[in-house]
Amino acid sequence: MVKMAGDSSYTIVEYFGGDDGYRCGYCKNDKGNFSHGMWSHTMTVQDYQDLIDRGWRRSGKYVYKPTLKKTCCPQYAIRCHALKFQPSKSHKKVLKKMNKFLSKGELPEGQEPGDLMDSACEDAGPRGSTKACPSELKCAAVTDVGQDKAQSLSVAEVSPPTSPLACQKDPACVPSDRKAPKAGSGADPSQPPCRKAKDLRKERRLQKEQTRQHGVSLTKPAPSLAIQPKSLEDLVSELLPDDATHRLEVRLVPVNFEDPQFAASYQQSAALYARYQMAVHGDDPSECSESQFQRFLCDSPLEAEFSPDGPEVGYGSFHQQYWLDGKIVAVGVIDILPTCVSSVYLYYHPDFAALSLGSYSALREIAFTRQLQKQSPKLSFYYLGFYIHSCPKMRYKGQYRPSDLLCPETYAWVPIERCTALLDDSRYARFNQDPDAGDSRALKDVGRALVLHRRAVMPYVTYSRKRKGASDEREVQQYASLVGQQCAERILLYRS
């Protein structure tokens, strides 16, 4: 990372434009997927946080932003409010399924509907830029790097447990210690005697009058039948029996070859990635080689950063490894940023697909976000990548609620409930319904955008005077508009 005066770090990027169409992995349109791209030689975590809050995502060191008005299957940035998240019945079922497997060794047979929803949606993004980078011969392949959470969302929900009230109303549900009354034998003597509705109304009026006069209710409140639901943390960390069949350990490893744990597990992790890609996505071995793995999931523009008010593990790119009985069975690639944990990719051992590892890892990552928030209060969101409403199989991300989608025009986060109705009517939608609202970080002066030219940092207005040949102002203006004025004044745009 380049260090300038004051020991500050700079982000350095090369912008590639977004005129060429690529094959869409969702609708299979050969030239329908459009996005703007740039190669990031190095990037600060704050700059990347600001970029993903404007709809950008990274795949390795390649950073891209879908052209939503033009692309065939618009991809909207989505985030979950981790602190407010409550697991649904299907989420609880995933966690219980894992605990049952760990304790008893019972692996579910087959997969439930929805467990491999993304198997038909791989390769969703552009597969790389046609322009070469000075330091790289080939840019990283690009896809919806958050999409692999789809493979194991269980859409079937658990039947709710029978409550005492439901049991009383259901004539077929009779407790074992009491015989059901015979038909025609009169009232059930084990039940309270019936009372007239007029008497009940009179009693309620008397209770209200007593409450109004004395300020408190003089009658004893009925005991509540409601049971407090278990928290996500309780469900994730549910104690296993001493004689549990399997042992699962989750390790957070920084993506850094100088880190002993990362280096020691690299070959095993790369082999797992290749096995996953070939089994789940049908890749050819040449498409999931070790070099592909390194460029896609190990090379990151984010440098490790530490802050006094940040999490103890610091910021940057990490592999969250799931070790089952001493072997890696899944790896979740994540970025820890100033206000969020951002999901990048997940790969797992195909033999354990029935455990819904995509959903399980997402729930673990939400719980991890909540854990980090205790150390860094502003880190409270979980970013799931892109939400693609036009691909029904990719709508599962909206089930991690409460969640927001990013308005593509104002870059304001809007509750997903207000967005889906608009997307039902149109593939592209402006979510912010305030007609006067605009982009608060819109480009105002391209001349103030910073460029890196011959190892010297300067504003674009200075560079344009020195430049020889055709003007590149249109390209720089497009780039600066996409990243916003604030980022344009911090990020260094490389110019030859």
CSV table of C-alpha atoms in Angstrom, one decimal:
chain,number,residue,atom,x,y,z
A,1,MET,CA,0.0,0.0,0.0
A,2,VAL,CA,1.3,3.4,-0.9
A,3,LYS,CA,2.2,5.6,2.0
A,4,MET,CA,2.1,9.3,1.5
A,5,ALA,CA,2.8,12.4,3.7
A,6,GLY,CA,1.4,11.9,7.2
A,7,ASP,CA,1.8,8.1,6.9
A,8,SER,CA,-1.7,7.9,5.3
A,9,SER,CA,-2.6,5.0,3.0
A,10,TYR,CA,-4.1,5.4,-0.4
A,11,THR,CA,-6.3,3.3,-2.6
A,12,ILE,CA,-5.1,2.8,-6.2
A,13,VAL,CA,-7.4,1.7,-8.9
A,14,GLU,CA,-7.5,1.4,-12.7
A,15,TYR,CA,-11.0,2.0,-14.3
A,16,PHE,CA,-12.1,-0.2,-17.2
A,17,GLY,CA,-15.5,1.3,-18.1
A,18,GLY,CA,-18.6,-0.7,-18.7
A,19,ASP,CA,-19.5,-0.8,-22.4
A,20,ASP,CA,-19.1,-4.5,-23.0
A,21,GLY,CA,-21.8,-7.0,-22.2
A,22,TYR,CA,-21.1,-10.4,-20.7
A,23,ARG,CA,-23.0,-13.7,-20.3
A,24,CYS,CA,-25.6,-13.6,-17.6
A,25,GLY,CA,-25.6,-16.6,-15.2
A,26,TYR,CA,-29.2,-16.0,-14.3
A,27,CYS,CA,-31.2,-15.7,-17.5
A,28,LYS,CA,-28.3,-17.1,-19.7
A,29,ASN,CA,-28.3,-14.0,-22.0
A,30,ASP,CA,-25.0,-14.1,-23.8
A,31,LYS,CA,-24.4,-10.4,-23.9
A,32,GLY,CA,-27.0,-9.1,-21.4
A,33,ASN,CA,-24.9,-8.6,-18.3
A,34,PHE,CA,-23.4,-5.1,-18.0
A,35,SER,CA,-21.2,-3.7,-15.3
A,36,HIS,CA,-18.5,-1.1,-14.6
A,37,GLY,CA,-15.2,-2.5,-13.4
A,38,MET,CA,-11.9,-1.4,-12.0
A,39,TRP,CA,-8.7,-3.2,-10.9
A,40,SER,CA,-7.7,-2.4,-7.3
A,41,HIS,CA,-4.0,-2.6,-6.7
A,42,THR,CA,-4.6,-1.8,-3.0
A,43,MET,CA,-7.5,-0.4,-1.1
A,44,THR,CA,-8.3,0.8,2.4
A,45,VAL,CA,-11.2,-0.8,4.3
A,46,GLN,CA,-12.9,2.6,4.6
A,47,ASP,CA,-12.8,3.2,0.8
A,48,TYR,CA,-14.2,-0.3,0.2
A,49,GLN,CA,-16.9,0.3,2.8
A,50,ASP,CA,-17.9,3.5,1.0
A,51,LEU,CA,-17.8,1.8,-2.4
A,52,ILE,CA,-20.0,-1.1,-1.4
A,53,ASP,CA,-22.4,1.5,0.0
A,54,ARG,CA,-22.6,2.7,-3.6
A,55,GLY,CA,-23.3,-0.7,-5.1
A,56,TRP,CA,-19.7,-2.0,-5.8
A,57,ARG,CA,-18.5,-5.5,-4.9
A,58,ARG,CA,-15.1,-7.2,-5.2
A,59,SER,CA,-14.1,-10.5,-6.7
A,60,GLY,CA,-10.4,-10.9,-5.8
A,61,LYS,CA,-8.9,-7.6,-6.7
A,62,TYR,CA,-11.4,-6.8,-9.4
A,63,VAL,CA,-14.2,-4.4,-8.2
A,64,TYR,CA,-17.4,-4.1,-10.2
A,65,LYS,CA,-20.7,-2.3,-10.2
A,66,PRO,CA,-23.7,-3.7,-12.1
A,67,THR,CA,-25.2,-1.2,-14.6
A,68,LEU,CA,-28.7,-1.7,-13.2
A,69,LYS,CA,-30.7,0.2,-15.9
A,70,LYS,CA,-29.0,-1.7,-18.6
A,71,THR,CA,-28.2,-5.2,-17.3
A,72,CYS,CA,-30.7,-8.0,-17.9
A,73,CYS,CA,-30.9,-9.2,-14.3
A,74,PRO,CA,-30.4,-6.1,-12.0
A,75,GLN,CA,-28.4,-6.9,-8.8
A,76,TYR,CA,-29.2,-4.7,-5.8
A,77,ALA,CA,-26.9,-4.5,-2.8
A,78,ILE,CA,-28.5,-6.0,0.3
A,79,ARG,CA,-27.7,-5.8,4.0
A,80,CYS,CA,-29.1,-7.4,7.1
A,81,HIS,CA,-29.5,-5.6,10.4
A,82,ALA,CA,-27.6,-8.2,12.4
A,83,LEU,CA,-28.5,-6.9,15.9
A,84,LYS,CA,-32.2,-7.1,15.1
A,85,PHE,CA,-32.1,-10.4,13.2
A,86,GLN,CA,-34.4,-13.2,14.5
A,87,PRO,CA,-33.9,-16.6,12.9
A,88,SER,CA,-37.0,-17.9,11.1
A,89,LYS,CA,-38.4,-21.4,11.5
A,90,SER,CA,-36.3,-22.6,8.5
A,91,HIS,CA,-33.2,-21.1,9.9
A,92,LYS,CA,-33.8,-22.8,13.3
A,93,LYS,CA,-34.3,-26.1,11.4
A,94,VAL,CA,-30.9,-25.7,9.7
A,95,LEU,CA,-29.2,-25.1,13.1
A,96,LYS,CA,-31.0,-28.1,14.7
A,97,LYS,CA,-30.1,-30.3,11.8
A,98,MET,CA,-26.4,-29.4,12.3
A,99,ASN,CA,-26.6,-30.1,16.1
A,100,LYS,CA,-28.3,-33.4,15.5
A,101,PHE,CA,-25.6,-34.4,13.0
A,102,LEU,CA,-22.8,-33.4,15.5
A,103,SER,CA,-24.4,-35.1,18.5
A,104,LYS,CA,-25.7,-38.3,16.8
A,105,GLY,CA,-23.8,-38.5,13.5
A,106,GLU,CA,-27.1,-38.6,11.5
A,107,LEU,CA,-26.6,-37.0,8.1
A,108,PRO,CA,-29.9,-36.1,6.4
A,109,GLU,CA,-30.7,-38.1,3.3
A,110,GLY,CA,-30.6,-36.0,0.1
A,111,GLN,CA,-31.5,-32.3,0.1
A,112,GLU,CA,-34.6,-30.4,0.7
A,113,PRO,CA,-36.1,-28.1,-2.0
A,114,GLY,CA,-34.0,-24.9,-2.3
A,115,ASP,CA,-30.8,-26.4,-0.8
A,116,LEU,CA,-29.0,-26.0,-4.1
A,117,MET,CA,-30.9,-23.0,-5.6
A,118,ASP,CA,-27.7,-21.4,-7.0
A,119,SER,CA,-26.6,-24.5,-9.0
A,120,ALA,CA,-28.4,-23.0,-12.0
A,121,CYS,CA,-27.2,-19.4,-11.3
A,122,GLU,CA,-23.5,-19.6,-11.3
A,123,ASP,CA,-21.3,-17.3,-13.4
A,124,ALA,CA,-23.7,-14.5,-12.9
A,125,GLY,CA,-21.3,-11.6,-13.3
A,126,PRO,CA,-18.8,-10.7,-16.0
A,127,ARG,CA,-16.0,-13.2,-16.1
A,128,GLY,CA,-13.3,-10.6,-16.1
A,129,SER,CA,-12.2,-7.5,-17.9
A,130,THR,CA,-10.8,-7.6,-21.4
A,131,LYS,CA,-8.3,-4.9,-20.4
A,132,ALA,CA,-5.0,-6.0,-18.9
A,133,CYS,CA,-3.6,-4.6,-15.7
A,134,PRO,CA,0.0,-3.5,-15.6
A,135,SER,CA,0.8,-5.7,-12.6
A,136,GLU,CA,-1.5,-8.6,-13.7
A,137,LEU,CA,-1.8,-10.5,-17.0
A,138,LYS,CA,-5.4,-11.5,-16.3
A,139,CYS,CA,-8.0,-10.0,-14.0
A,140,ALA,CA,-10.0,-12.1,-11.6
A,141,ALA,CA,-13.1,-13.7,-12.7
A,142,VAL,CA,-16.2,-11.8,-11.6
A,143,THR,CA,-19.5,-13.2,-10.4
A,144,ASP,CA,-22.0,-12.4,-7.8
A,145,VAL,CA,-19.5,-13.3,-5.1
A,146,GLY,CA,-22.2,-13.4,-2.4
A,147,GLN,CA,-24.5,-15.8,-4.4
A,148,ASP,CA,-23.2,-19.0,-3.0
A,149,LYS,CA,-25.1,-18.6,0.2
A,150,ALA,CA,-28.1,-19.8,-1.9
A,151,GLN,CA,-27.0,-23.4,-2.2
A,152,SER,CA,-28.4,-24.5,1.1
A,153,LEU,CA,-31.3,-22.3,2.1
A,154,SER,CA,-34.0,-24.6,3.3
A,155,VAL,CA,-37.4,-23.2,2.2
A,156,ALA,CA,-39.4,-25.9,3.9
A,157,GLU,CA,-40.4,-24.7,7.4
A,158,VAL,CA,-40.7,-26.8,10.6
A,159,SER,CA,-44.2,-27.4,11.8
A,160,PRO,CA,-44.7,-25.3,15.0
A,161,PRO,CA,-44.9,-27.2,18.2
A,162,THR,CA,-48.4,-27.8,19.5
A,163,SER,CA,-49.3,-25.3,22.1
A,164,PRO,CA,-51.5,-25.9,25.1
A,165,LEU,CA,-54.2,-23.7,23.6
A,166,ALA,CA,-54.1,-25.5,20.3
A,167,CYS,CA,-54.4,-28.8,22.1
A,168,GLN,CA,-57.5,-27.7,24.0
A,169,LYS,CA,-59.2,-26.6,20.8
A,170,ASP,CA,-58.3,-29.8,18.9
A,171,PRO,CA,-60.7,-32.6,19.8
A,172,ALA,CA,-58.2,-35.1,18.5
A,173,CYS,CA,-55.5,-33.9,20.9
A,174,VAL,CA,-56.2,-35.3,24.3
A,175,PRO,CA,-53.6,-35.5,27.1
A,176,SER,CA,-52.7,-39.1,28.0
A,177,ASP,CA,-53.7,-38.6,31.7
A,178,ARG,CA,-57.3,-37.7,30.9
A,179,LYS,CA,-60.0,-39.6,28.9
A,180,ALA,CA,-61.9,-37.9,26.2
A,181,PRO,CA,-65.6,-37.4,27.1
A,182,LYS,CA,-68.0,-39.6,25.2
A,183,ALA,CA,-70.2,-38.0,22.6
A,184,GLY,CA,-73.6,-37.1,24.1
A,185,SER,CA,-72.5,-37.6,27.7
A,186,GLY,CA,-72.8,-33.9,28.6
A,187,ALA,CA,-70.1,-31.4,29.7
A,188,ASP,CA,-66.6,-32.6,30.4
A,189,PRO,CA,-66.4,-32.6,34.2
A,190,SER,CA,-62.6,-32.0,34.1
A,191,GLN,CA,-63.1,-28.6,32.4
A,192,PRO,CA,-64.3,-25.4,34.2
A,193,PRO,CA,-68.1,-24.9,34.0
A,194,CYS,CA,-69.4,-22.8,31.1
A,195,ARG,CA,-70.3,-19.2,31.9
A,196,LYS,CA,-72.8,-16.9,30.1
A,197,ALA,CA,-71.3,-14.2,27.8
A,198,LYS,CA,-73.4,-11.6,29.7
A,199,ASP,CA,-71.7,-12.5,33.0
A,200,LEU,CA,-68.2,-12.4,31.4
A,201,ARG,CA,-68.9,-8.9,29.9
A,202,LYS,CA,-70.1,-7.7,33.3
A,203,GLU,CA,-66.9,-9.0,35.0
A,204,ARG,CA,-64.7,-7.3,32.5
A,205,ARG,CA,-66.4,-4.0,33.0
A,206,LEU,CA,-66.0,-4.3,36.7
A,207,GLN,CA,-62.2,-5.0,36.3
A,208,LYS,CA,-61.8,-1.9,34.1
A,209,GLU,CA,-63.7,0.2,36.6
A,210,GLN,CA,-61.4,-1.0,39.4
A,211,THR,CA,-58.3,-0.3,37.3
A,212,ARG,CA,-59.5,3.2,36.6
A,213,GLN,CA,-60.2,4.0,40.2
A,214,HIS,CA,-57.1,2.5,41.8
A,215,GLY,CA,-54.6,2.9,39.0
A,216,VAL,CA,-53.7,-0.8,39.1
A,217,SER,CA,-55.6,-4.0,38.3
A,218,LEU,CA,-56.9,-5.7,41.5
A,219,THR,CA,-57.3,-9.0,39.7
A,220,LYS,CA,-54.5,-11.5,39.3
A,221,PRO,CA,-53.2,-11.5,35.7
A,222,ALA,CA,-53.5,-14.8,33.9
A,223,PRO,CA,-50.2,-16.6,33.6
A,224,SER,CA,-48.6,-16.1,30.2
A,225,LEU,CA,-48.3,-19.1,27.9
A,226,ALA,CA,-45.7,-17.4,25.7
A,227,ILE,CA,-42.1,-18.8,25.9
A,228,GLN,CA,-39.2,-16.6,25.2
A,229,PRO,CA,-37.6,-17.7,21.9
A,230,LYS,CA,-34.0,-18.7,22.0
A,231,SER,CA,-31.5,-16.2,20.6
A,232,LEU,CA,-29.4,-16.9,17.6
A,233,GLU,CA,-26.4,-17.2,19.9
A,234,ASP,CA,-28.2,-19.8,22.0
A,235,LEU,CA,-29.1,-21.9,19.0
A,236,VAL,CA,-25.6,-21.7,17.4
A,237,SER,CA,-23.8,-22.6,20.7
A,238,GLU,CA,-26.2,-25.2,21.9
A,239,LEU,CA,-24.3,-27.6,24.2
A,240,LEU,CA,-23.6,-31.1,22.7
A,241,PRO,CA,-23.5,-34.2,24.8
A,242,ASP,CA,-20.2,-35.4,26.1
A,243,ASP,CA,-20.4,-38.4,23.8
A,244,ALA,CA,-21.1,-36.4,20.7
A,245,THR,CA,-20.2,-38.2,17.5
A,246,HIS,CA,-18.5,-35.2,15.8
A,247,ARG,CA,-16.6,-32.1,16.8
A,248,LEU,CA,-17.0,-28.8,14.8
A,249,GLU,CA,-14.5,-26.0,15.2
A,250,VAL,CA,-14.8,-22.6,13.5
A,251,ARG,CA,-11.5,-20.8,13.0
A,252,LEU,CA,-11.0,-17.2,11.7
A,253,VAL,CA,-7.9,-17.0,9.6
A,254,PRO,CA,-6.5,-13.8,8.0
A,255,VAL,CA,-5.9,-14.1,4.3
A,256,ASN,CA,-2.2,-13.7,4.5
A,257,PHE,CA,0.5,-16.2,3.4
A,258,GLU,CA,2.7,-15.0,6.3
A,259,ASP,CA,0.0,-16.2,8.8
A,260,PRO,CA,1.0,-19.7,10.0
A,261,GLN,CA,-2.6,-21.0,10.1
A,262,PHE,CA,-3.4,-19.7,6.6
A,263,ALA,CA,-0.2,-21.1,5.1
A,264,ALA,CA,-0.6,-24.5,6.8
A,265,SER,CA,-4.2,-24.9,5.6
A,266,TYR,CA,-3.8,-23.4,2.2
A,267,GLN,CA,-3.4,-26.7,0.2
A,268,GLN,CA,-6.3,-28.4,1.9
A,269,SER,CA,-8.5,-25.3,1.4
A,270,ALA,CA,-7.5,-25.1,-2.3
A,271,ALA,CA,-8.3,-28.8,-2.9
A,272,LEU,CA,-11.7,-28.3,-1.2
A,273,TYR,CA,-12.5,-25.3,-3.5
A,274,ALA,CA,-11.7,-27.3,-6.6
A,275,ARG,CA,-13.9,-30.2,-5.4
A,276,TYR,CA,-16.8,-27.9,-4.7
A,277,GLN,CA,-16.6,-26.1,-8.0
A,278,MET,CA,-16.5,-29.3,-10.0
A,279,ALA,CA,-19.3,-31.0,-8.1
A,280,VAL,CA,-21.6,-28.1,-7.5
A,281,HIS,CA,-21.0,-25.8,-10.4
A,282,GLY,CA,-19.7,-28.4,-13.0
A,283,ASP,CA,-16.4,-26.5,-13.6
A,284,ASP,CA,-13.7,-28.1,-15.6
A,285,PRO,CA,-10.5,-28.8,-13.5
A,286,SER,CA,-8.8,-26.0,-15.5
A,287,GLU,CA,-11.4,-23.5,-14.3
A,288,CYS,CA,-10.7,-24.2,-10.6
A,289,SER,CA,-6.9,-24.6,-10.5
A,290,GLU,CA,-4.8,-23.4,-7.6
A,291,SER,CA,-4.0,-20.2,-9.4
A,292,GLN,CA,-7.7,-19.5,-10.0
A,293,PHE,CA,-8.4,-20.1,-6.3
A,294,GLN,CA,-5.6,-17.8,-5.2
A,295,ARG,CA,-6.7,-15.0,-7.6
A,296,PHE,CA,-10.4,-15.3,-6.8
A,297,LEU,CA,-10.5,-16.0,-3.0
A,298,CYS,CA,-7.0,-15.3,-1.6
A,299,ASP,CA,-5.9,-12.2,-3.5
A,300,SER,CA,-7.5,-9.2,-1.8
A,301,PRO,CA,-6.8,-5.5,-2.3
A,302,LEU,CA,-7.6,-4.9,1.4
A,303,GLU,CA,-4.7,-4.5,3.7
A,304,ALA,CA,-5.0,-5.6,7.3
A,305,GLU,CA,-5.8,-2.5,9.5
A,306,PHE,CA,-6.3,-2.1,13.2
A,307,SER,CA,-8.1,0.7,15.0
A,308,PRO,CA,-8.4,1.5,18.8
A,309,ASP,CA,-12.2,1.5,18.4
A,310,GLY,CA,-12.3,-1.4,16.0
A,311,PRO,CA,-12.6,-5.2,16.5
A,312,GLU,CA,-9.8,-7.1,18.2
A,313,VAL,CA,-9.2,-9.2,15.0
A,314,GLY,CA,-8.8,-6.0,13.0
A,315,TYR,CA,-10.2,-5.2,9.5
A,316,GLY,CA,-9.5,-6.9,6.2
A,317,SER,CA,-10.1,-10.2,4.4
A,318,PHE,CA,-10.5,-13.5,6.3
A,319,HIS,CA,-11.3,-17.1,5.7
A,320,GLN,CA,-13.7,-18.5,8.3
A,321,GLN,CA,-12.8,-22.2,8.2
A,322,TYR,CA,-15.2,-25.0,9.5
A,323,TRP,CA,-13.2,-27.9,10.8
A,324,LEU,CA,-15.0,-31.1,11.3
A,325,ASP,CA,-13.1,-33.8,13.2
A,326,GLY,CA,-9.8,-32.2,12.2
A,327,LYS,CA,-10.6,-31.6,8.5
A,328,ILE,CA,-11.9,-28.5,6.6
A,329,VAL,CA,-15.4,-29.1,5.3
A,330,ALA,CA,-16.4,-25.5,4.5
A,331,VAL,CA,-14.8,-22.1,4.1
A,332,GLY,CA,-16.7,-18.8,4.3
A,333,VAL,CA,-14.7,-15.9,2.7
A,334,ILE,CA,-15.5,-12.6,4.4
A,335,ASP,CA,-14.4,-9.0,4.7
A,336,ILE,CA,-14.5,-7.2,8.0
A,337,LEU,CA,-15.1,-3.5,7.4
A,338,PRO,CA,-15.8,-0.5,9.6
A,339,THR,CA,-19.6,-0.9,9.7
A,340,CYS,CA,-20.2,-4.5,8.5
A,341,VAL,CA,-19.1,-8.0,7.8
A,342,SER,CA,-19.3,-8.6,4.1
A,343,SER,CA,-19.9,-12.1,2.7
A,344,VAL,CA,-17.7,-12.8,-0.3
A,345,TYR,CA,-18.0,-16.5,-1.1
A,346,LEU,CA,-18.6,-20.0,0.4
A,347,TYR,CA,-17.3,-23.3,-0.7
A,348,TYR,CA,-17.8,-26.7,1.1
A,349,HIS,CA,-17.4,-30.4,0.8
A,350,PRO,CA,-20.1,-31.8,-1.5
A,351,ASP,CA,-20.6,-34.8,0.8
A,352,PHE,CA,-22.1,-32.5,3.5
A,353,ALA,CA,-24.4,-30.6,1.2
A,354,ALA,CA,-27.4,-32.0,3.1
A,355,LEU,CA,-26.4,-30.0,6.1
A,356,SER,CA,-27.4,-26.8,4.3
A,357,LEU,CA,-24.0,-25.3,4.9
A,358,GLY,CA,-24.8,-22.1,3.0
A,359,SER,CA,-27.6,-21.2,5.4
A,360,TYR,CA,-25.6,-22.5,8.4
A,361,SER,CA,-22.6,-20.4,7.6
A,362,ALA,CA,-24.7,-17.3,6.9
A,363,LEU,CA,-26.3,-17.7,10.4
A,364,ARG,CA,-22.8,-18.1,11.9
A,365,GLU,CA,-21.6,-15.0,10.2
A,366,ILE,CA,-24.5,-13.0,11.5
A,367,ALA,CA,-23.8,-14.2,15.0
A,368,PHE,CA,-20.1,-13.3,14.4
A,369,THR,CA,-21.2,-9.8,13.3
A,370,ARG,CA,-23.1,-9.4,16.6
A,371,GLN,CA,-20.0,-10.5,18.5
A,372,LEU,CA,-17.8,-8.0,16.7
A,373,GLN,CA,-20.3,-5.2,17.4
A,374,LYS,CA,-19.8,-5.6,21.1
A,375,GLN,CA,-16.2,-4.5,20.5
A,376,SER,CA,-16.9,-2.0,17.8
A,377,PRO,CA,-20.4,-0.4,18.2
A,378,LYS,CA,-20.7,0.9,14.6
A,379,LEU,CA,-20.0,-2.5,13.1
A,380,SER,CA,-23.6,-3.8,13.1
A,381,PHE,CA,-24.5,-4.9,9.5
A,382,TYR,CA,-24.1,-8.1,7.6
A,383,TYR,CA,-23.8,-7.6,3.8
A,384,LEU,CA,-25.0,-10.6,1.7
A,385,GLY,CA,-23.8,-9.3,-1.7
A,386,PHE,CA,-26.5,-8.8,-4.3
A,387,TYR,CA,-30.2,-9.5,-4.3
A,388,ILE,CA,-31.6,-10.5,-7.7
A,389,HIS,CA,-35.4,-10.2,-7.7
A,390,SER,CA,-35.7,-11.2,-11.4
A,391,CYS,CA,-34.2,-14.6,-10.5
A,392,PRO,CA,-36.7,-16.2,-8.1
A,393,LYS,CA,-34.0,-18.7,-6.9
A,394,MET,CA,-31.9,-15.8,-5.7
A,395,ARG,CA,-34.6,-14.1,-3.6
A,396,TYR,CA,-33.6,-16.2,-0.6
A,397,LYS,CA,-31.3,-13.4,0.7
A,398,GLY,CA,-34.4,-11.3,1.5
A,399,GLN,CA,-35.3,-13.9,4.1
A,400,TYR,CA,-32.6,-12.7,6.4
A,401,ARG,CA,-34.6,-9.9,8.0
A,402,PRO,CA,-34.8,-7.1,8.8
A,403,SER,CA,-32.9,-6.1,5.7
A,404,ASP,CA,-32.5,-3.2,3.3
A,405,LEU,CA,-31.8,-2.8,-0.4
A,406,LEU,CA,-29.7,0.1,-1.8
A,407,CYS,CA,-31.5,2.6,-3.9
A,408,PRO,CA,-29.6,2.8,-7.2
A,409,GLU,CA,-30.2,6.6,-7.6
A,410,THR,CA,-29.9,8.1,-4.1
A,411,TYR,CA,-27.7,5.4,-2.5
A,412,ALA,CA,-30.0,5.4,0.5
A,413,TRP,CA,-30.8,2.1,2.2
A,414,VAL,CA,-34.5,1.2,2.0
A,415,PRO,CA,-36.4,-1.6,3.9
A,416,ILE,CA,-36.8,-4.5,1.6
A,417,GLU,CA,-40.5,-4.7,2.1
A,418,ARG,CA,-40.9,-1.4,0.4
A,419,CYS,CA,-38.7,-2.5,-2.5
A,420,THR,CA,-40.1,-5.9,-3.5
A,421,ALA,CA,-43.5,-4.5,-4.6
A,422,LEU,CA,-41.7,-2.1,-6.9
A,423,LEU,CA,-39.6,-4.9,-8.3
A,424,ASP,CA,-42.6,-7.0,-9.0
A,425,ASP,CA,-43.7,-4.3,-11.5
A,426,SER,CA,-40.3,-3.5,-13.0
A,427,ARG,CA,-36.8,-5.1,-13.1
A,428,TYR,CA,-35.3,-1.7,-12.4
A,429,ALA,CA,-36.7,0.6,-9.7
A,430,ARG,CA,-35.8,3.7,-7.7
A,431,PHE,CA,-36.5,2.7,-4.1
A,432,ASN,CA,-36.4,6.1,-2.5
A,433,GLN,CA,-39.9,7.5,-3.1
A,434,ASP,CA,-38.9,11.1,-2.2
A,435,PRO,CA,-38.8,12.8,-5.6
A,436,ASP,CA,-36.5,15.6,-4.2
A,437,ALA,CA,-34.0,13.2,-2.8
A,438,GLY,CA,-30.7,12.8,-4.6
A,439,ASP,CA,-27.2,11.4,-4.3
A,440,SER,CA,-25.6,13.3,-1.4
A,441,ARG,CA,-22.2,12.3,-2.6
A,442,ALA,CA,-22.7,13.1,-6.3
A,443,LEU,CA,-19.8,14.3,-8.3
A,444,LYS,CA,-19.6,18.1,-8.2
A,445,ASP,CA,-16.1,18.8,-9.5
A,446,VAL,CA,-14.1,16.2,-11.5
A,447,GLY,CA,-11.1,18.5,-11.4
A,448,ARG,CA,-10.6,17.6,-7.7
A,449,ALA,CA,-10.5,13.8,-8.4
A,450,LEU,CA,-7.1,12.5,-7.5
A,451,VAL,CA,-4.9,10.7,-10.0
A,452,LEU,CA,-1.6,8.8,-9.8
A,453,HIS,CA,0.7,9.8,-12.7
A,454,ARG,CA,4.3,8.7,-12.9
A,455,ARG,CA,4.3,8.0,-9.2
A,456,ALA,CA,3.1,11.5,-8.4
A,457,VAL,CA,-0.3,12.3,-6.8
A,458,MET,CA,-2.2,15.3,-8.2
A,459,PRO,CA,-5.8,16.5,-8.8
A,460,TYR,CA,-7.2,15.7,-12.2
A,461,VAL,CA,-7.2,19.4,-13.2
A,462,THR,CA,-3.4,19.5,-12.9
A,463,TYR,CA,-3.0,16.2,-14.7
A,464,SER,CA,-5.2,17.2,-17.6
A,465,ARG,CA,-2.9,20.2,-18.3
A,466,LYS,CA,0.1,17.9,-18.5
A,467,ARG,CA,-1.5,15.2,-20.5
A,468,LYS,CA,-0.6,14.8,-24.1
A,469,GLY,CA,-3.0,13.4,-26.7
A,470,ALA,CA,-6.7,13.0,-26.7
A,471,SER,CA,-8.7,14.1,-23.7
A,472,ASP,CA,-9.8,11.4,-21.2
A,473,GLU,CA,-12.1,13.7,-19.3
A,474,ARG,CA,-15.2,11.7,-20.3
A,475,GLU,CA,-13.8,8.5,-18.9
A,476,VAL,CA,-12.6,10.1,-15.7
A,477,GLN,CA,-16.0,11.9,-15.3
A,478,GLN,CA,-17.8,8.6,-15.6
A,479,TYR,CA,-15.5,6.9,-13.1
A,480,ALA,CA,-15.8,9.8,-10.6
A,481,SER,CA,-19.6,9.8,-10.9
A,482,LEU,CA,-19.8,6.1,-10.0
A,483,VAL,CA,-17.5,6.3,-7.0
A,484,GLY,CA,-18.9,9.7,-5.8
A,485,GLN,CA,-17.1,13.0,-5.0
A,486,GLN,CA,-15.8,11.9,-1.6
A,487,CYS,CA,-14.2,8.7,-2.9
A,488,ALA,CA,-12.9,10.5,-6.0
A,489,GLU,CA,-11.0,12.9,-3.8
A,490,ARG,CA,-9.4,10.0,-1.8
A,491,ILE,CA,-8.9,7.2,-4.2
A,492,LEU,CA,-6.0,7.4,-6.7
A,493,LEU,CA,-7.0,6.8,-10.3
A,494,TYR,CA,-4.0,5.4,-12.1
A,495,ARG,CA,-3.2,7.2,-15.4
A,496,SER,CA,-0.3,6.2,-17.6
